[in-house]
Short mmCIF file of C-alpha atoms in Angstrom, two decimals:
data_model
loop_
_atom_site.label_atom_id
_atom_site.label_comp_id
_atom_site.label_asym_id
_atom_site.label_seq_id
_atom_site.Cartn_x
_atom_site.Cartn_y
_atom_site.Cartn_z
CA MET A 21 63.48 23.05 -28.79
CA ARG A 22 62.41 19.41 -29.81
CA ILE A 23 61.56 17.05 -26.57
CA PRO A 24 63.01 13.64 -27.23
CA ALA A 25 60.56 11.02 -27.77
CA ARG A 26 61.39 9.19 -24.54
CA LYS A 27 60.54 12.19 -22.54
CA LEU A 28 57.34 12.71 -24.23
CA ARG A 29 55.82 9.35 -24.22
CA PRO A 30 55.35 9.52 -20.16
CA LEU A 31 54.12 13.52 -20.80
CA LEU A 32 51.51 12.12 -23.31
CA ALA A 33 50.54 9.01 -20.99
CA LEU A 34 50.02 11.61 -17.97
CA PHE A 35 48.15 14.00 -19.84
CA ALA A 36 46.10 10.84 -21.07
CA GLY A 37 45.54 9.68 -17.46
CA VAL A 38 44.48 12.78 -16.24
CA ALA A 39 41.74 13.33 -19.34
CA GLY A 40 40.71 9.51 -18.76
CA ALA A 41 40.06 10.29 -15.12
CA ALA A 42 38.55 13.56 -15.73
CA LEU A 43 36.08 12.02 -18.34
CA VAL A 44 35.11 9.06 -15.86
CA TYR A 45 34.21 11.90 -13.38
CA ALA A 46 32.03 13.79 -15.30
CA ALA A 47 30.46 10.39 -16.65
CA MET A 48 29.73 9.31 -13.29
CA PRO A 49 26.25 9.12 -12.47
CA ALA A 50 25.04 11.46 -9.73
CA ILE A 51 22.43 9.58 -8.21
CA PRO A 52 21.70 5.34 -7.80
CA PRO A 53 20.13 3.81 -10.73
CA ALA A 54 16.30 4.11 -10.17
CA THR A 55 14.40 0.99 -9.00
CA SER A 56 10.71 0.55 -8.01
CA SER A 57 9.68 0.92 -4.65
CA ALA A 58 8.19 -1.98 -2.43
CA GLY A 59 4.82 -2.28 -2.45
CA ALA A 60 4.61 0.69 -4.73
CA GLU A 61 1.83 0.35 -7.65
CA PRO A 62 1.22 2.22 -10.75
CA LEU A 63 -2.12 4.53 -11.07
CA PRO A 64 -5.07 3.06 -12.40
CA ARG A 65 -5.60 4.16 -15.65
CA ARG A 66 -8.40 6.11 -17.05
CA ALA A 67 -10.34 5.55 -20.24
CA PRO A 68 -10.19 8.86 -22.13
CA ALA A 69 -13.75 10.57 -22.81
CA ASP A 70 -12.11 11.78 -26.48
CA PRO A 71 -9.70 9.14 -27.74
CA ALA A 72 -8.92 11.15 -30.74
CA ALA A 73 -7.69 13.95 -28.35
CA LEU A 74 -5.39 11.39 -26.95
CA ARG A 75 -4.06 10.26 -29.98
CA GLU A 76 -3.07 13.67 -31.21
CA ALA A 77 -1.42 14.13 -28.04
CA TYR A 78 0.82 11.23 -28.81
CA ALA A 79 1.41 11.92 -32.13
CA TYR A 80 2.17 15.74 -31.30
CA LEU A 81 4.39 14.99 -28.49
CA PRO A 82 7.61 13.66 -31.23
CA ALA A 83 6.42 15.39 -33.92
CA GLN A 84 6.04 18.98 -32.46
CA THR A 85 8.10 18.70 -29.05
CA ARG A 86 11.70 17.98 -27.69
CA PHE A 87 9.86 16.42 -24.75
CA ASP A 88 11.39 13.01 -23.18
CA ALA A 89 8.45 11.66 -21.21
CA PHE A 90 4.87 12.79 -20.63
CA VAL A 91 1.85 11.97 -17.93
CA ALA A 92 -1.24 13.25 -17.38
CA VAL A 93 -3.52 12.26 -14.48
CA HIS A 94 -7.20 12.84 -13.94
CA GLN A 95 -9.36 12.67 -10.82
CA GLY A 96 -6.72 10.47 -9.52
CA ARG A 97 -6.11 8.11 -12.86
CA GLU A 98 -3.43 7.87 -15.13
CA LEU A 99 -4.83 9.62 -18.38
CA ALA A 100 -1.91 9.84 -20.68
CA ARG A 101 1.36 8.32 -20.49
CA TRP A 102 4.16 8.77 -22.86
CA GLY A 103 8.23 8.27 -23.30
CA ASP A 104 10.31 6.95 -20.26
CA ALA A 105 8.03 8.25 -17.79
CA ASP A 106 9.69 6.59 -15.01
CA LEU A 107 13.22 7.63 -15.25
CA PRO A 108 14.29 10.16 -12.56
CA ILE A 109 15.14 13.50 -14.20
CA ASN A 110 16.95 16.56 -12.52
CA THR A 111 13.51 18.76 -11.76
CA HIS A 112 15.96 21.77 -11.94
CA SER A 113 13.48 24.65 -10.69
CA VAL A 114 10.77 22.63 -9.94
CA ARG A 115 12.76 21.56 -7.12
CA LYS A 116 11.10 24.79 -5.32
CA SER A 117 7.66 24.05 -5.93
CA LEU A 118 8.29 20.60 -4.08
CA LEU A 119 10.00 22.29 -1.17
CA SER A 120 7.17 24.52 -0.94
CA ALA A 121 4.88 21.56 -0.06
CA LEU A 122 7.55 20.33 2.52
CA TYR A 123 7.09 23.87 4.41
CA GLY A 124 3.23 23.31 4.84
CA ILE A 125 4.18 20.18 6.66
CA ALA A 126 6.84 21.49 8.55
CA ILE A 127 5.05 24.46 9.61
CA ASP A 128 2.05 22.53 10.36
CA LYS A 129 4.29 20.23 12.67
CA GLY A 130 5.36 23.20 14.71
CA TYR A 131 9.00 23.52 13.20
CA LEU A 132 9.03 26.94 12.43
CA ARG A 133 6.95 29.73 11.42
CA LEU A 134 6.13 32.26 8.51
CA ASP A 135 7.11 35.42 10.63
CA GLN A 136 10.41 34.10 11.84
CA THR A 137 12.97 35.95 10.63
CA LEU A 138 16.97 35.19 9.54
CA ALA A 139 18.37 36.69 12.74
CA GLU A 140 15.99 34.74 14.57
CA LEU A 141 16.83 31.33 12.86
CA GLY A 142 20.47 32.23 12.97
CA ILE A 143 20.84 32.34 9.17
CA ASP A 144 23.90 34.19 8.01
CA ASP A 145 26.45 33.89 4.99
CA ARG A 146 29.93 33.39 6.45
CA VAL A 147 31.38 34.06 3.18
CA VAL A 148 29.69 36.98 2.35
CA PRO A 149 27.94 38.12 6.24
CA LEU A 150 24.33 39.82 5.86
CA THR A 151 23.63 43.03 6.61
CA ALA A 152 20.94 43.88 9.89
CA GLN A 153 18.61 44.83 7.39
CA GLU A 154 19.15 41.61 5.43
CA LYS A 155 18.53 39.55 8.64
CA ARG A 156 15.08 40.95 8.88
CA ALA A 157 14.00 38.96 6.13
CA THR A 158 11.68 36.18 7.50
CA VAL A 159 10.83 32.78 5.95
CA ARG A 160 7.78 34.47 4.28
CA ASP A 161 9.77 36.86 2.39
CA LEU A 162 11.85 33.95 1.18
CA LEU A 163 8.99 31.80 -0.10
CA MET A 164 7.84 34.64 -1.95
CA SER A 165 10.87 35.33 -3.05
CA ARG A 166 11.34 39.19 -1.52
CA SER A 167 14.04 38.55 0.92
CA GLY A 168 15.88 41.90 -0.02
CA ILE A 169 19.15 40.26 -0.34
CA TYR A 170 21.02 40.12 -3.48
CA ILE A 171 24.48 38.27 -3.23
CA GLN A 172 25.73 35.38 -5.47
CA ALA A 173 24.02 32.30 -5.01
CA ALA A 174 24.49 28.43 -6.00
CA GLY A 175 22.86 27.16 -9.29
CA GLU A 176 22.16 30.77 -10.63
CA ALA A 177 21.32 31.30 -14.23
CA ARG A 178 22.82 34.06 -16.31
CA GLY A 179 19.44 35.82 -16.39
CA MET A 180 19.42 35.85 -12.41
CA LYS A 181 22.82 37.37 -12.30
CA ASP A 182 22.22 39.67 -15.13
CA SER A 183 19.09 40.96 -13.08
CA ARG A 184 20.01 40.81 -9.42
CA PRO A 185 19.58 44.24 -8.06
CA ARG A 186 22.12 46.15 -6.44
CA ARG A 187 23.12 45.10 -2.94
CA GLY A 188 20.57 47.25 -0.12
CA ALA A 189 18.64 48.31 -2.93
CA HIS A 190 15.21 46.97 -1.35
CA ARG A 191 14.04 46.18 2.15
CA PRO A 192 13.08 42.89 2.77
CA GLY A 193 9.16 42.10 1.81
CA GLU A 194 9.33 45.01 -0.66
CA PHE A 195 10.60 43.87 -4.18
CA PHE A 196 10.07 40.52 -6.16
CA TYR A 197 13.33 38.83 -7.36
CA TYR A 198 13.66 35.56 -8.71
CA ASN A 199 16.38 34.63 -6.20
CA ASN A 200 18.35 31.40 -5.93
CA TRP A 201 19.54 32.53 -2.86
CA ASP A 202 16.39 32.58 -0.96
CA PHE A 203 15.63 29.39 -2.50
CA ASN A 204 19.08 27.55 -1.67
CA VAL A 205 18.48 29.37 2.25
CA LEU A 206 15.28 27.81 2.31
CA GLY A 207 16.92 24.66 2.04
CA THR A 208 19.23 25.32 4.79
CA ILE A 209 16.55 26.56 7.17
CA PHE A 210 14.56 23.61 6.41
CA GLU A 211 17.11 20.66 7.05
CA ARG A 212 18.54 22.52 10.17
CA ARG A 213 14.75 23.23 11.93
CA THR A 214 13.33 19.86 11.25
CA GLY A 215 16.71 17.99 11.79
CA LEU A 216 15.80 15.80 8.27
CA SER A 217 17.46 16.06 4.99
CA ILE A 218 15.39 17.29 2.07
CA GLY A 219 15.64 13.66 0.52
CA ASP A 220 14.50 11.81 3.80
CA ALA A 221 11.38 14.25 4.20
CA PHE A 222 10.12 14.16 0.86
CA GLU A 223 10.44 10.52 0.88
CA ARG A 224 8.63 10.06 4.38
CA TRP A 225 6.04 13.02 3.86
CA ILE A 226 5.13 12.76 0.44
CA ALA A 227 6.43 10.30 -1.93
CA ARG A 228 5.34 6.79 0.76
CA PRO A 229 2.15 8.43 1.07
CA THR A 230 1.33 9.25 -2.60
CA GLY A 231 2.87 5.65 -3.43
CA MET A 232 5.58 7.33 -5.69
CA THR A 233 7.10 4.43 -7.28
CA GLY A 234 10.64 5.43 -7.99
CA PHE A 235 11.64 7.99 -5.75
CA ARG A 236 14.81 7.74 -3.01
CA ALA A 237 16.16 10.26 -0.35
CA ALA A 238 19.57 9.41 -2.42
CA HIS A 239 17.31 11.07 -5.31
CA VAL A 240 18.25 14.52 -3.86
CA ILE A 241 22.03 15.56 -4.02
CA TYR A 242 23.70 18.81 -3.16
CA GLU A 243 26.25 21.52 -4.97
CA GLN A 244 28.45 23.68 -2.61
CA PRO A 245 30.40 26.53 -4.17
CA GLY A 246 32.86 28.62 -2.46
CA TYR A 247 31.40 31.44 -2.65
CA THR A 248 28.29 30.93 -0.35
CA GLU A 249 27.66 29.14 2.49
CA HIS A 250 24.44 27.66 1.47
CA ARG A 251 24.32 25.06 -1.01
CA GLN A 252 21.88 24.33 -3.75
CA PHE A 253 19.64 21.38 -3.18
CA VAL A 254 18.88 19.24 -6.56
CA ILE A 255 16.01 16.80 -6.80
CA PHE A 256 15.88 13.80 -9.37
CA LEU A 257 12.21 12.99 -9.86
CA SER A 258 10.36 10.86 -12.85
CA ALA A 259 7.59 12.39 -15.14
CA ALA A 260 5.27 9.78 -13.57
CA ASP A 261 6.45 10.38 -9.96
CA LEU A 262 6.10 14.31 -10.56
CA ALA A 263 2.60 14.08 -11.57
CA ARG A 264 1.30 12.04 -8.44
CA PHE A 265 2.53 15.21 -6.66
CA GLY A 266 0.71 17.34 -9.51
CA MET A 267 -2.60 15.24 -8.71
CA LEU A 268 -1.98 16.16 -4.82
CA TYR A 269 -2.06 19.68 -5.26
CA ALA A 270 -5.04 19.14 -7.96
CA ASP A 271 -6.77 17.48 -4.75
CA ARG A 272 -5.69 20.42 -2.35
CA GLY A 273 -3.03 18.11 -0.41
CA ARG A 274 -5.44 14.78 -0.26
CA TRP A 275 -4.32 11.63 -1.24
CA GLY A 276 -6.63 8.23 -1.01
CA GLY A 277 -8.62 10.29 1.49
CA VAL A 278 -5.34 11.26 3.46
CA GLN A 279 -4.48 14.99 4.21
CA VAL A 280 -0.99 14.80 3.22
CA VAL A 281 -0.48 18.63 2.73
CA PRO A 282 -2.67 20.73 4.74
CA GLN A 283 -5.47 22.38 2.73
CA ALA A 284 -4.98 25.86 3.87
CA TRP A 285 -1.21 25.61 2.63
CA VAL A 286 -2.09 24.29 -0.46
CA GLU A 287 -4.60 27.39 -1.00
CA ARG A 288 -1.97 29.96 0.44
CA SER A 289 0.86 28.51 -1.32
CA THR A 290 -0.61 29.07 -4.64
CA ARG A 291 -2.33 32.47 -4.50
CA ALA A 292 -1.29 35.03 -6.81
CA CYS A 293 1.11 36.54 -4.10
CA SER A 294 3.60 38.66 -6.46
CA PRO A 295 2.76 40.05 -9.86
CA VAL A 296 5.12 39.27 -12.64
CA ALA A 297 5.78 40.54 -16.20
CA ASP A 298 7.53 39.03 -19.44
CA ARG A 299 6.91 35.44 -18.18
CA ASP A 300 4.56 34.03 -20.47
CA PRO A 301 2.10 32.56 -19.33
CA PHE A 302 3.03 33.56 -16.08
CA ASP A 303 1.28 36.85 -14.14
CA ALA A 304 2.49 35.96 -10.35
CA TYR A 305 3.99 34.41 -8.31
CA GLY A 306 3.11 32.54 -5.04
CA TYR A 307 5.15 30.32 -2.16
CA LEU A 308 7.69 28.58 -4.75
CA TRP A 309 4.94 28.52 -7.67
CA TRP A 310 4.31 30.31 -10.50
CA VAL A 311 0.39 31.34 -11.33
CA ASP A 312 -1.39 31.82 -14.63
CA ARG A 313 -4.66 32.88 -13.41
CA ASP A 314 -5.85 33.17 -17.31
CA ALA A 315 -5.96 29.98 -17.43
CA ASP A 316 -6.77 29.34 -13.67
CA THR A 317 -3.69 26.99 -12.88
CA VAL A 318 -0.39 26.93 -11.36
CA TRP A 319 2.75 25.80 -12.37
CA ALA A 320 6.10 24.15 -11.39
CA ASP A 321 8.69 25.59 -13.65
CA GLY A 322 12.30 24.39 -14.52
CA TRP A 323 15.19 24.68 -16.75
CA GLY A 324 15.58 22.60 -19.89
CA GLY A 325 11.70 21.80 -20.04
CA GLN A 326 10.70 20.53 -16.73
CA PHE A 327 7.00 21.83 -16.83
CA LEU A 328 3.98 20.46 -14.30
CA ILE A 329 0.91 22.38 -14.79
CA VAL A 330 -1.80 21.68 -11.79
CA ASP A 331 -5.65 22.34 -12.75
CA ALA A 332 -7.35 21.97 -9.62
CA ARG A 333 -10.88 23.50 -11.34
CA ARG A 334 -10.75 19.79 -13.17
CA ARG A 335 -8.65 17.45 -10.80
CA LEU A 336 -6.01 17.75 -13.59
CA ALA A 337 -2.18 17.59 -13.27
CA LEU A 338 0.14 17.21 -16.32
CA VAL A 339 3.92 16.92 -16.76
CA SER A 340 6.41 17.39 -19.66
CA ARG A 341 9.99 16.75 -18.96
CA ASN A 342 13.27 16.87 -20.56
CA ASP A 343 16.17 14.52 -19.55
CA THR A 344 19.12 16.86 -19.20
CA GLY A 345 20.93 13.64 -18.01
CA ARG A 346 22.40 12.33 -14.28
CA SER A 347 26.18 13.48 -14.61
CA ARG A 348 28.20 16.38 -15.74
CA LEU A 349 28.86 14.82 -18.86
CA GLN A 350 25.10 14.11 -20.32
CA LEU A 351 24.45 17.65 -19.04
CA GLY A 352 26.74 19.13 -21.00
CA TRP A 353 25.78 16.77 -24.30
CA PHE A 354 22.33 18.44 -23.69
CA VAL A 355 23.48 21.80 -23.58
CA LEU A 356 25.63 21.30 -26.46
CA PHE A 357 23.21 19.27 -28.35
CA ASP A 358 19.59 18.92 -27.31
CA GLY A 359 17.23 21.44 -27.04
CA ASP A 360 14.88 23.07 -24.14
CA GLY A 361 11.17 22.46 -23.60
CA TRP A 362 8.88 25.16 -24.65
CA ARG A 363 5.87 26.25 -22.17
CA SER A 364 3.59 26.63 -25.38
CA HIS A 365 4.02 23.22 -26.21
CA HIS A 366 2.65 21.78 -22.24
CA GLN A 367 -0.19 24.48 -22.99
CA HIS A 368 -0.91 23.00 -25.86
CA LEU A 369 -0.80 19.33 -24.30
CA HIS A 370 -2.92 20.69 -21.45
CA GLN A 371 -5.54 21.70 -23.90
CA LEU A 372 -5.64 18.00 -25.63
CA MET A 373 -5.66 16.39 -21.81
CA ILE A 374 -8.96 18.52 -20.98
CA ARG A 375 -10.69 17.32 -24.48
CA ALA A 376 -9.20 13.80 -23.72
CA ALA A 377 -10.85 13.55 -19.89
CA GLY A 378 -13.73 15.22 -21.00
CA ALA A 379 -13.18 17.57 -18.10
CA ALA A 380 -13.77 21.20 -19.80
CA PRO A 381 -16.44 22.83 -17.05
CA PRO A 382 -19.60 24.33 -18.43
CA SER A 383 -19.00 28.53 -19.23
CA ASP A 384 -21.23 29.57 -15.94
CA ALA A 385 -19.64 27.08 -13.73
CA PRO A 386 -18.43 28.69 -10.28
CA ALA A 387 -14.97 29.49 -9.62
CA ARG A 388 -13.45 27.09 -7.11
CA ALA A 389 -10.80 28.03 -4.17
CA GLY A 390 -7.57 26.53 -4.64
CA PRO A 391 -4.24 26.40 -6.78
CA GLY A 392 -4.32 29.38 -9.20
CA ARG A 393 -7.45 31.11 -8.13
CA ASN A 394 -7.63 34.42 -6.56
CA ALA A 395 -10.43 36.74 -5.99
CA GLU A 396 -8.63 39.70 -6.05
CA PRO A 397 -7.84 41.88 -9.30
CA ARG A 398 -4.45 41.78 -10.79
CA LEU A 399 -1.95 42.86 -8.01
CA ALA A 400 0.22 45.63 -7.83
CA ALA A 401 1.92 44.42 -4.87
CA ALA A 402 1.76 41.17 -2.77
CA ASP A 403 -1.26 39.90 -1.89
CA PRO A 404 -2.17 40.66 2.31
CA ALA A 405 -3.47 37.17 2.33
CA CYS A 406 -0.09 35.89 1.59
#
């Protein structure tokens, strides 16, 4: 049956209007435009000890990587900057290491304890209620991604879904599974116990004390699906500001002579708490940090090519970022037409920055306590010190 043109035109107009509205919605930015913080100052520059290594890095970045920004900081001074280093970019799973720092401060302030259970904290999931065993999981278990709670979570990647253990397969604390439910619930607990949003806390407790130039509390947004009570928090942060955060950890939580994150927390949270396999170059997981004991470093690592290496032994932090967009439309474009960043590229840049800084320690230099350093051999179970 043919539809008369006079009836078809309004239908086409309606379809075009709906499609246009959907496109406008998809193109809307998730965060407000970036502006420099009042009074914020860029880090002083460090002249390279090996200028050839720095030139090699600047040539390598556009020729061999897909990164959009790169920043390296050595001993509190900016050693390298390339690309759009001030653009707020979705940190993806790097958000977890940022939250780890907030937990260290919150625990130090007395808002919560590592041994508190979900039952004590009044945490459940009203969509998929927890069992009595699951409610025995502690804050420490969640930080180590060992809750033993295996239900659908916001923001899960396909690999998380495919590898999720059967519900009830493990008791809290006994098995490591990289679990977005744990990470999202840590966000819920933090906000309930402190009375602060993650954005407000990060701005007050970390961004301002370290002089971050672009971060705003509004750069933390939330995604709430219908299949869980606990929403996913999403943090947008520039490469330059993330490098400041890395330098904060490279200096054991101190910035400008002020202890921003407790030193004991920096050391504890970056210990090798759980052994991991098939995640090269990582061989362990701490409190929301990845550990590479072969290189004596810790990483914050996120989807799409979001990488931070903290090399505390050399007082060096370096950041590589891929811009995955600030809207659904940009994210879709990235998935279809752009490419993921590679950890091996960031590792190569690490070696170049060691040369550029002249920071290679002598072969007989004693190991220092701090991020990535663990005196014990490779672990068969969680480190008791965690």
